[in-house]
CSV table of N, CA, C and O in Angstrom, one decimal:
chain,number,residue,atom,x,y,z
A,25,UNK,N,9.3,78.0,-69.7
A,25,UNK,CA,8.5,78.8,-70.6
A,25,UNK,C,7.4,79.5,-69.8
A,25,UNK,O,6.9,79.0,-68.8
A,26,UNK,N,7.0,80.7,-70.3
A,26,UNK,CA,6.3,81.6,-69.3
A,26,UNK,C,5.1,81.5,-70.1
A,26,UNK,O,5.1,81.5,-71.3
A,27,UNK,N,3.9,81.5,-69.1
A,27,UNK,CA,2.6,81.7,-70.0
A,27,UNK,C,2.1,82.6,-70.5
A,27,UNK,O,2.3,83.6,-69.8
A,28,UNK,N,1.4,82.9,-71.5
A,28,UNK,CA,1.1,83.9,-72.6
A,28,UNK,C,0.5,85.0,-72.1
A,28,UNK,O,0.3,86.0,-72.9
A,29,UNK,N,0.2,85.1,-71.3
A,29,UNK,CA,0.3,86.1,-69.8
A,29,UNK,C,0.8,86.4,-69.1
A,29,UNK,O,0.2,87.1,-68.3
A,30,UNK,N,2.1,86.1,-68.8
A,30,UNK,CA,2.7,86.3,-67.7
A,30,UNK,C,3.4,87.7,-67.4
A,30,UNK,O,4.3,88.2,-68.2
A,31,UNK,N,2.9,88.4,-66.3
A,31,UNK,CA,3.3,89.8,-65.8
A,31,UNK,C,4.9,90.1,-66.4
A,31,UNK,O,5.2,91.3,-66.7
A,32,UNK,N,6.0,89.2,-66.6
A,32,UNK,CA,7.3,89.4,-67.3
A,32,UNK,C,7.5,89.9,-68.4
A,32,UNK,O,8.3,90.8,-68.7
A,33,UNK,N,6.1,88.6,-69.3
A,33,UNK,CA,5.9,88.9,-70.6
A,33,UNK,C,5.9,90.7,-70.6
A,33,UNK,O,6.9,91.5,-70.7
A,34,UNK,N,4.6,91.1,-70.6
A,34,UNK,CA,4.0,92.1,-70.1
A,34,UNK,C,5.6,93.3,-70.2
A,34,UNK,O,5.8,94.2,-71.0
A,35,UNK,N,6.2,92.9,-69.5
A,35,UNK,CA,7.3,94.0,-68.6
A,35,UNK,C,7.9,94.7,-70.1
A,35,UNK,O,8.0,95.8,-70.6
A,36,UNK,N,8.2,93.0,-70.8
A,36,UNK,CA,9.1,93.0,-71.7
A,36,UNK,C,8.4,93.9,-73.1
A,36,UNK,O,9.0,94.9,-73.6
A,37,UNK,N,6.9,93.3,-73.7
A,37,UNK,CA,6.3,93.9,-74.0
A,37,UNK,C,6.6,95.6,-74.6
A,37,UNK,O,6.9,96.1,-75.7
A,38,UNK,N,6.0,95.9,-72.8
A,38,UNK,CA,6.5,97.6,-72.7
A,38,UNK,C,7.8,98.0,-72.6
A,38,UNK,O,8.0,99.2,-72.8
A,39,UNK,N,8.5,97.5,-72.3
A,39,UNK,CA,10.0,97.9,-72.9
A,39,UNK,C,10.7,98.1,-73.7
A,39,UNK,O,11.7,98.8,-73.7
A,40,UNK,N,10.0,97.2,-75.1
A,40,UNK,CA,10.5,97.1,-76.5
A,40,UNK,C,9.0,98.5,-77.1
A,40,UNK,O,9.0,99.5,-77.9
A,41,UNK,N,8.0,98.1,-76.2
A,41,UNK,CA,7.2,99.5,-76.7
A,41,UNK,C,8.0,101.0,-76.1
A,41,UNK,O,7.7,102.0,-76.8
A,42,UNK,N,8.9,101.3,-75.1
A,42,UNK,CA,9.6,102.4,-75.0
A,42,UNK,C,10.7,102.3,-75.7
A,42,UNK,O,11.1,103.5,-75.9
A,43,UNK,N,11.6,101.1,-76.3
A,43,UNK,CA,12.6,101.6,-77.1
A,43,UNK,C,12.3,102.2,-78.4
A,43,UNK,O,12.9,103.2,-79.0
A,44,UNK,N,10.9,101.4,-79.1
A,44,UNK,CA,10.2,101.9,-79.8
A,44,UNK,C,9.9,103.7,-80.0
A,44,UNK,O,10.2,104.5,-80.9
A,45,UNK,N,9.2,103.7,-78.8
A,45,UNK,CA,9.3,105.1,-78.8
A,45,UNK,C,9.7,106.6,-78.9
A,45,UNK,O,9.1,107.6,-79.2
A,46,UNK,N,11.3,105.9,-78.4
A,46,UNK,CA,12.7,106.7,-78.4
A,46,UNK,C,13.2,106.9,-79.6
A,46,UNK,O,14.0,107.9,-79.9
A,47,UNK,N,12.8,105.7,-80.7
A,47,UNK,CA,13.4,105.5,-82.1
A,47,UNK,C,12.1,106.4,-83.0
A,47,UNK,O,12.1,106.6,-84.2
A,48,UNK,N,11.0,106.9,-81.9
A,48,UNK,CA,9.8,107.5,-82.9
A,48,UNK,C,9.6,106.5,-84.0
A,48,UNK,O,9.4,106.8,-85.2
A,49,UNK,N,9.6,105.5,-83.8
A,49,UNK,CA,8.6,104.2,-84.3
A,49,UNK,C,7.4,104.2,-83.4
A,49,UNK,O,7.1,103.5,-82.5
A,50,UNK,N,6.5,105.3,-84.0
A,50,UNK,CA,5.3,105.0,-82.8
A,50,UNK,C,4.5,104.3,-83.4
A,50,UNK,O,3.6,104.2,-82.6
A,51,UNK,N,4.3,103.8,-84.5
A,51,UNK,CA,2.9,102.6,-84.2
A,51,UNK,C,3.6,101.2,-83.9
A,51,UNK,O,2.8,100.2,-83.5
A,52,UNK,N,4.9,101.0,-84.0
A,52,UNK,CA,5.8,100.0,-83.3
A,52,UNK,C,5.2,99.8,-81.9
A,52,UNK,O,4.8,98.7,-81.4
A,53,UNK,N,5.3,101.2,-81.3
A,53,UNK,CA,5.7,101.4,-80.2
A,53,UNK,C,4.2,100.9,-79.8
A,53,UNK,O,4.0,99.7,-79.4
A,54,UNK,N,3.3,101.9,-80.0
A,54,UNK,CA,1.8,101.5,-79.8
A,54,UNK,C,1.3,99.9,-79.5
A,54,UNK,O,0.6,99.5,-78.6
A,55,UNK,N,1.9,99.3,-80.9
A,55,UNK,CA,1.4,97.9,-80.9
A,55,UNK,C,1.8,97.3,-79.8
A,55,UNK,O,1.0,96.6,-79.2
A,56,UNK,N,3.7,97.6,-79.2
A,56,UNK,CA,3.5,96.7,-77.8
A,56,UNK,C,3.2,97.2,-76.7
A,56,UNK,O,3.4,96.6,-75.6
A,57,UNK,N,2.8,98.3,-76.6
A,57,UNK,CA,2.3,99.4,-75.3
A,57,UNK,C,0.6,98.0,-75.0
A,57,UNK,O,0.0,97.4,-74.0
A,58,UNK,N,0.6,98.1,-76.5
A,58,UNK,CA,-1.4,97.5,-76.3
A,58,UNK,C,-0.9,96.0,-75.8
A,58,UNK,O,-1.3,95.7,-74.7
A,59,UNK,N,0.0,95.2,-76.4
A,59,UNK,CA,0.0,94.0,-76.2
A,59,UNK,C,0.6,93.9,-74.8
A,59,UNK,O,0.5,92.8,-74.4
A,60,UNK,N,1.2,94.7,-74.0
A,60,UNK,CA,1.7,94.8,-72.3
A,60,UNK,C,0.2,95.3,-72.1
A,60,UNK,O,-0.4,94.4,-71.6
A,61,UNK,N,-0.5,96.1,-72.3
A,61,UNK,CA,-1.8,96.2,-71.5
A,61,UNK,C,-2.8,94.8,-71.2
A,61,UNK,O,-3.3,94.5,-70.1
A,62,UNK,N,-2.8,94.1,-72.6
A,62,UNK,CA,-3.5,93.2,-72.6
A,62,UNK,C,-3.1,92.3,-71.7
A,62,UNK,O,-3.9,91.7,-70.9
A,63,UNK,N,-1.8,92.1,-71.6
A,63,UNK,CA,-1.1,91.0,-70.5
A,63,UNK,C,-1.5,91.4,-69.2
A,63,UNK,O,-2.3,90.8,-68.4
A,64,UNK,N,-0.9,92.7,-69.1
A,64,UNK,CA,-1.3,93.0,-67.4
A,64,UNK,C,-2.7,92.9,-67.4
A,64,UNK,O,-3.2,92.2,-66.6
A,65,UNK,N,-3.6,93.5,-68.3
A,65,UNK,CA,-5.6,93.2,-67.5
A,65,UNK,C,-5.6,91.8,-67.4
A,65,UNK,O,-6.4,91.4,-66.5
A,66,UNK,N,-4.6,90.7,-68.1
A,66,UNK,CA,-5.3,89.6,-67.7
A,66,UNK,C,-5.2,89.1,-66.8
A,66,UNK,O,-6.1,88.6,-66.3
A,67,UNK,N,-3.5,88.9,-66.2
A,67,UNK,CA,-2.7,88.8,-65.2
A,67,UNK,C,-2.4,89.6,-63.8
A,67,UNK,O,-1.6,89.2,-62.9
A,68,UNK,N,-3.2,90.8,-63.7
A,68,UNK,CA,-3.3,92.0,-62.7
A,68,UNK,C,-4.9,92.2,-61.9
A,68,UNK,O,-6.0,92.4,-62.5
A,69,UNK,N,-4.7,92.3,-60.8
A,69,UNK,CA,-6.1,92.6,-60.7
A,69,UNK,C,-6.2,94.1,-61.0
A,69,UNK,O,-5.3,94.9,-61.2
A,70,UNK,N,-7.7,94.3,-61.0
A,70,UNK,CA,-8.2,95.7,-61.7
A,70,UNK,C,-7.7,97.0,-60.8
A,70,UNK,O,-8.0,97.5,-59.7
A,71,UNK,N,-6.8,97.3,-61.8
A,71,UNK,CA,-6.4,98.9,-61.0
A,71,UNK,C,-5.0,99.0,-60.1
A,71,UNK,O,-4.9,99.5,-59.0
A,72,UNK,N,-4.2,98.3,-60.9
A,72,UNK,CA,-3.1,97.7,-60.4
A,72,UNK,C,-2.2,99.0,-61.1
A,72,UNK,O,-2.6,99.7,-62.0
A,73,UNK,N,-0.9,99.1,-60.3
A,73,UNK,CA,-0.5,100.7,-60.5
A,73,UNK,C,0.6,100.0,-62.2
A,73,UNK,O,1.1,100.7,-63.0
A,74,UNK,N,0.6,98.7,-62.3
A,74,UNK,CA,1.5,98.1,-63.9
A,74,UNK,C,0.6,98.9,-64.8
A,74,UNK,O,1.1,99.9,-65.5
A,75,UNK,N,-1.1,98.4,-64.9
A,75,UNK,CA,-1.8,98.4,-65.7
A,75,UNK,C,-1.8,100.2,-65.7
A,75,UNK,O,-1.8,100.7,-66.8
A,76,UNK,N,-1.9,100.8,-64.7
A,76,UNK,CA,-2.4,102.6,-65.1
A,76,UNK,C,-1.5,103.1,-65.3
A,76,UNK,O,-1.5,104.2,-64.9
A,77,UNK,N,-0.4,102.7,-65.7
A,77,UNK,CA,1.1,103.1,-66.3
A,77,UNK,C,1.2,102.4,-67.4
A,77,UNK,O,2.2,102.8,-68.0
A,78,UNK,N,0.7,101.6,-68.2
A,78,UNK,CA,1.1,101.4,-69.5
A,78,UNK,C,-0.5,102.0,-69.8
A,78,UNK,O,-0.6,101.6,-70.9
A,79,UNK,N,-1.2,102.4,-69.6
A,79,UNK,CA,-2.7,103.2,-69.6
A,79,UNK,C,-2.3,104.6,-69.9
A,79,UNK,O,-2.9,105.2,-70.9
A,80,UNK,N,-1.4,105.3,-69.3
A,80,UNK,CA,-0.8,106.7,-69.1
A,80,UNK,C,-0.1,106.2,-70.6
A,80,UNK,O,-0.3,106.8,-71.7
A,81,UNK,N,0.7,105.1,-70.4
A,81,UNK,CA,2.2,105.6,-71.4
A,81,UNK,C,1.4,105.5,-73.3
A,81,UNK,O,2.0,105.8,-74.3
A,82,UNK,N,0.4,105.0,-73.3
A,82,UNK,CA,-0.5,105.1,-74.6
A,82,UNK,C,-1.5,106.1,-74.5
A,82,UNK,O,-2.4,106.0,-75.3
A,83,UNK,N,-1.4,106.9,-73.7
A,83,UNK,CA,-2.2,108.2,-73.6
A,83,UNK,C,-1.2,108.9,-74.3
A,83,UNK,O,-1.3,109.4,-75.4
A,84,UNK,N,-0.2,109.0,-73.6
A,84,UNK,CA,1.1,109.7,-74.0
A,84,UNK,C,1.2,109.8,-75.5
A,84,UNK,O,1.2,110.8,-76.1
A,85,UNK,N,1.4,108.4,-76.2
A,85,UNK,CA,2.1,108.0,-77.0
A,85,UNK,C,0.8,108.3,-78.2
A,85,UNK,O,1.2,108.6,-79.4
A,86,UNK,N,-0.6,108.3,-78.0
A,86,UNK,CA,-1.5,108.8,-78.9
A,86,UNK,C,-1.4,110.3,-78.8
A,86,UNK,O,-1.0,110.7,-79.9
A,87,UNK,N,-1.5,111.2,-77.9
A,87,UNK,CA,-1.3,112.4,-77.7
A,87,UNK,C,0.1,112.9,-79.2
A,87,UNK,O,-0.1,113.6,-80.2
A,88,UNK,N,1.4,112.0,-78.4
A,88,UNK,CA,2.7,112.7,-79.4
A,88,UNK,C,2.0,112.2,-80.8
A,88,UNK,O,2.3,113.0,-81.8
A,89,UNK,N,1.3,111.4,-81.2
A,89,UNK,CA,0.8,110.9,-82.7
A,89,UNK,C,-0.3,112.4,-83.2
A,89,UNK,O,-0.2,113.0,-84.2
A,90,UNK,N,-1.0,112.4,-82.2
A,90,UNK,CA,-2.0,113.4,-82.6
A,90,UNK,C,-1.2,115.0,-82.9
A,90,UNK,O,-1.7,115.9,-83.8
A,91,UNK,N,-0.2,115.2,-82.2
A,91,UNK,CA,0.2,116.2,-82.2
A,91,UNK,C,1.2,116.2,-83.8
A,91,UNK,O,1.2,117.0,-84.6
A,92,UNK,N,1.8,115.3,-83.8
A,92,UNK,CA,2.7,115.1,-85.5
A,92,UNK,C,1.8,115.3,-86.4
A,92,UNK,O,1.9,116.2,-87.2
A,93,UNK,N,0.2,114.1,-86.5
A,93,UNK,CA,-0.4,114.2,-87.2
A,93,UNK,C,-0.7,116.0,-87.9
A,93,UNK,O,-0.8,116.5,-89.0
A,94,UNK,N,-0.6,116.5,-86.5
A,94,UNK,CA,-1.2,118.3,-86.7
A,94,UNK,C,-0.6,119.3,-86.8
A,94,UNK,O,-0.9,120.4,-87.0
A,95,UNK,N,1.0,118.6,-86.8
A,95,UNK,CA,2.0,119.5,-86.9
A,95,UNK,C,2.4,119.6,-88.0
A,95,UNK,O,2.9,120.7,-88.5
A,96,UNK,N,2.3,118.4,-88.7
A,96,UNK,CA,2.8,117.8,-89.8
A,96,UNK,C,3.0,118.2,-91.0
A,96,UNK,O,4.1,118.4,-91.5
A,97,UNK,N,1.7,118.4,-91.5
A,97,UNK,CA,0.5,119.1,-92.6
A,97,UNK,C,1.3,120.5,-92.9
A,97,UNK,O,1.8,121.0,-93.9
A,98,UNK,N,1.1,121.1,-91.1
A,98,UNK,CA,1.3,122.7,-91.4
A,98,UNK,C,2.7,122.8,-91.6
A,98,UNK,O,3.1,123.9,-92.1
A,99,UNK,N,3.8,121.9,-91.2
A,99,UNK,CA,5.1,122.7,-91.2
A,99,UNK,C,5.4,122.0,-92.8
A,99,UNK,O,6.4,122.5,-93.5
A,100,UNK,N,4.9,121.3,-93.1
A,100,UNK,CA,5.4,120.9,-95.0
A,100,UNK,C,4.7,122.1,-95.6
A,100,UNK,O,5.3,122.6,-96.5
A,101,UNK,N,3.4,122.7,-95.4
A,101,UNK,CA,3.2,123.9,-96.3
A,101,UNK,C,4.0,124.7,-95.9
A,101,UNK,O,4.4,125.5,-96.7
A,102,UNK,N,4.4,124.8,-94.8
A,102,UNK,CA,5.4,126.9,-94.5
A,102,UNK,C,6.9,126.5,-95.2
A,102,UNK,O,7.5,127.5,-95.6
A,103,UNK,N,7.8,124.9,-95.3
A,103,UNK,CA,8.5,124.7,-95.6
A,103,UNK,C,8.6,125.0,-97.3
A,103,UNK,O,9.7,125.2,-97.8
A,104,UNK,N,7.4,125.0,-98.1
A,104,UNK,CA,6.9,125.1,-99.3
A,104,UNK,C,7.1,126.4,-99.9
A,104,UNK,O,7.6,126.7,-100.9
A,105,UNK,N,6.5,127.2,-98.7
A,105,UNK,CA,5.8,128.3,-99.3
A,105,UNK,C,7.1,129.1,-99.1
A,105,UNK,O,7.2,130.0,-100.0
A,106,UNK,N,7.9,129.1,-98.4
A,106,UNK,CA,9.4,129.9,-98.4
A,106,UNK,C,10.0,129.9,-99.1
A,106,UNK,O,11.1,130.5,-99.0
C-alpha cells in the first residue's frame, strides 16, 4: 500500500485527470489535475518539472473552461436567432 502521497499516486491522479479531459468531463478532470498537484507539492521538492506540468495542464484545462464558458452563451443565441 502506497502512502497518501506517494509521487505514483500523483501519476495516476493526473492520468484519470487527462482521460477526463479527452471525454471533456472537465470539472472531473480538474478535480484530479488538483488532487495530483497536491500529491506532487507534498512529495516533490519545490519546482520539480512533475509539479510545473500538472501547474501548466490546469492552466490549460481552466483556460478551455473559460473559453466554453464564453463561447457558450453566444453560439446558443446565433443558434436561436436563425
Amino acid at each position: 500500500i502506497l502512502p497518501l502521497h506517494h509521487p505514483d499516486l500523483a501519476t495516476s491522479c493526473s492520468n484519470i485527470g487527462e482521460t477526463y479531459f479527452k471525454l471533456k468531463e472537465y470539472s472531473k478532470a480538474l478535480s484530479y489535475f488538483l488532487q495530483a498537484l497536491e500529491k506532487r507539492k507534498y512529495a516533490l521538492p519545490a519546482g520539480h518539472n512533475d509539479i510545473q506540468t500538472t501547474m501548466e495542464r490546469i492552466a490549460l484545462l481552466e483556460d478551455t473552461i473559460e473559453q466554453l464558458e464564453t463561447v457558450g452563451p453566444a453560439s446558443s443565441s446565433r443558434s436561436k436567432s436563425e
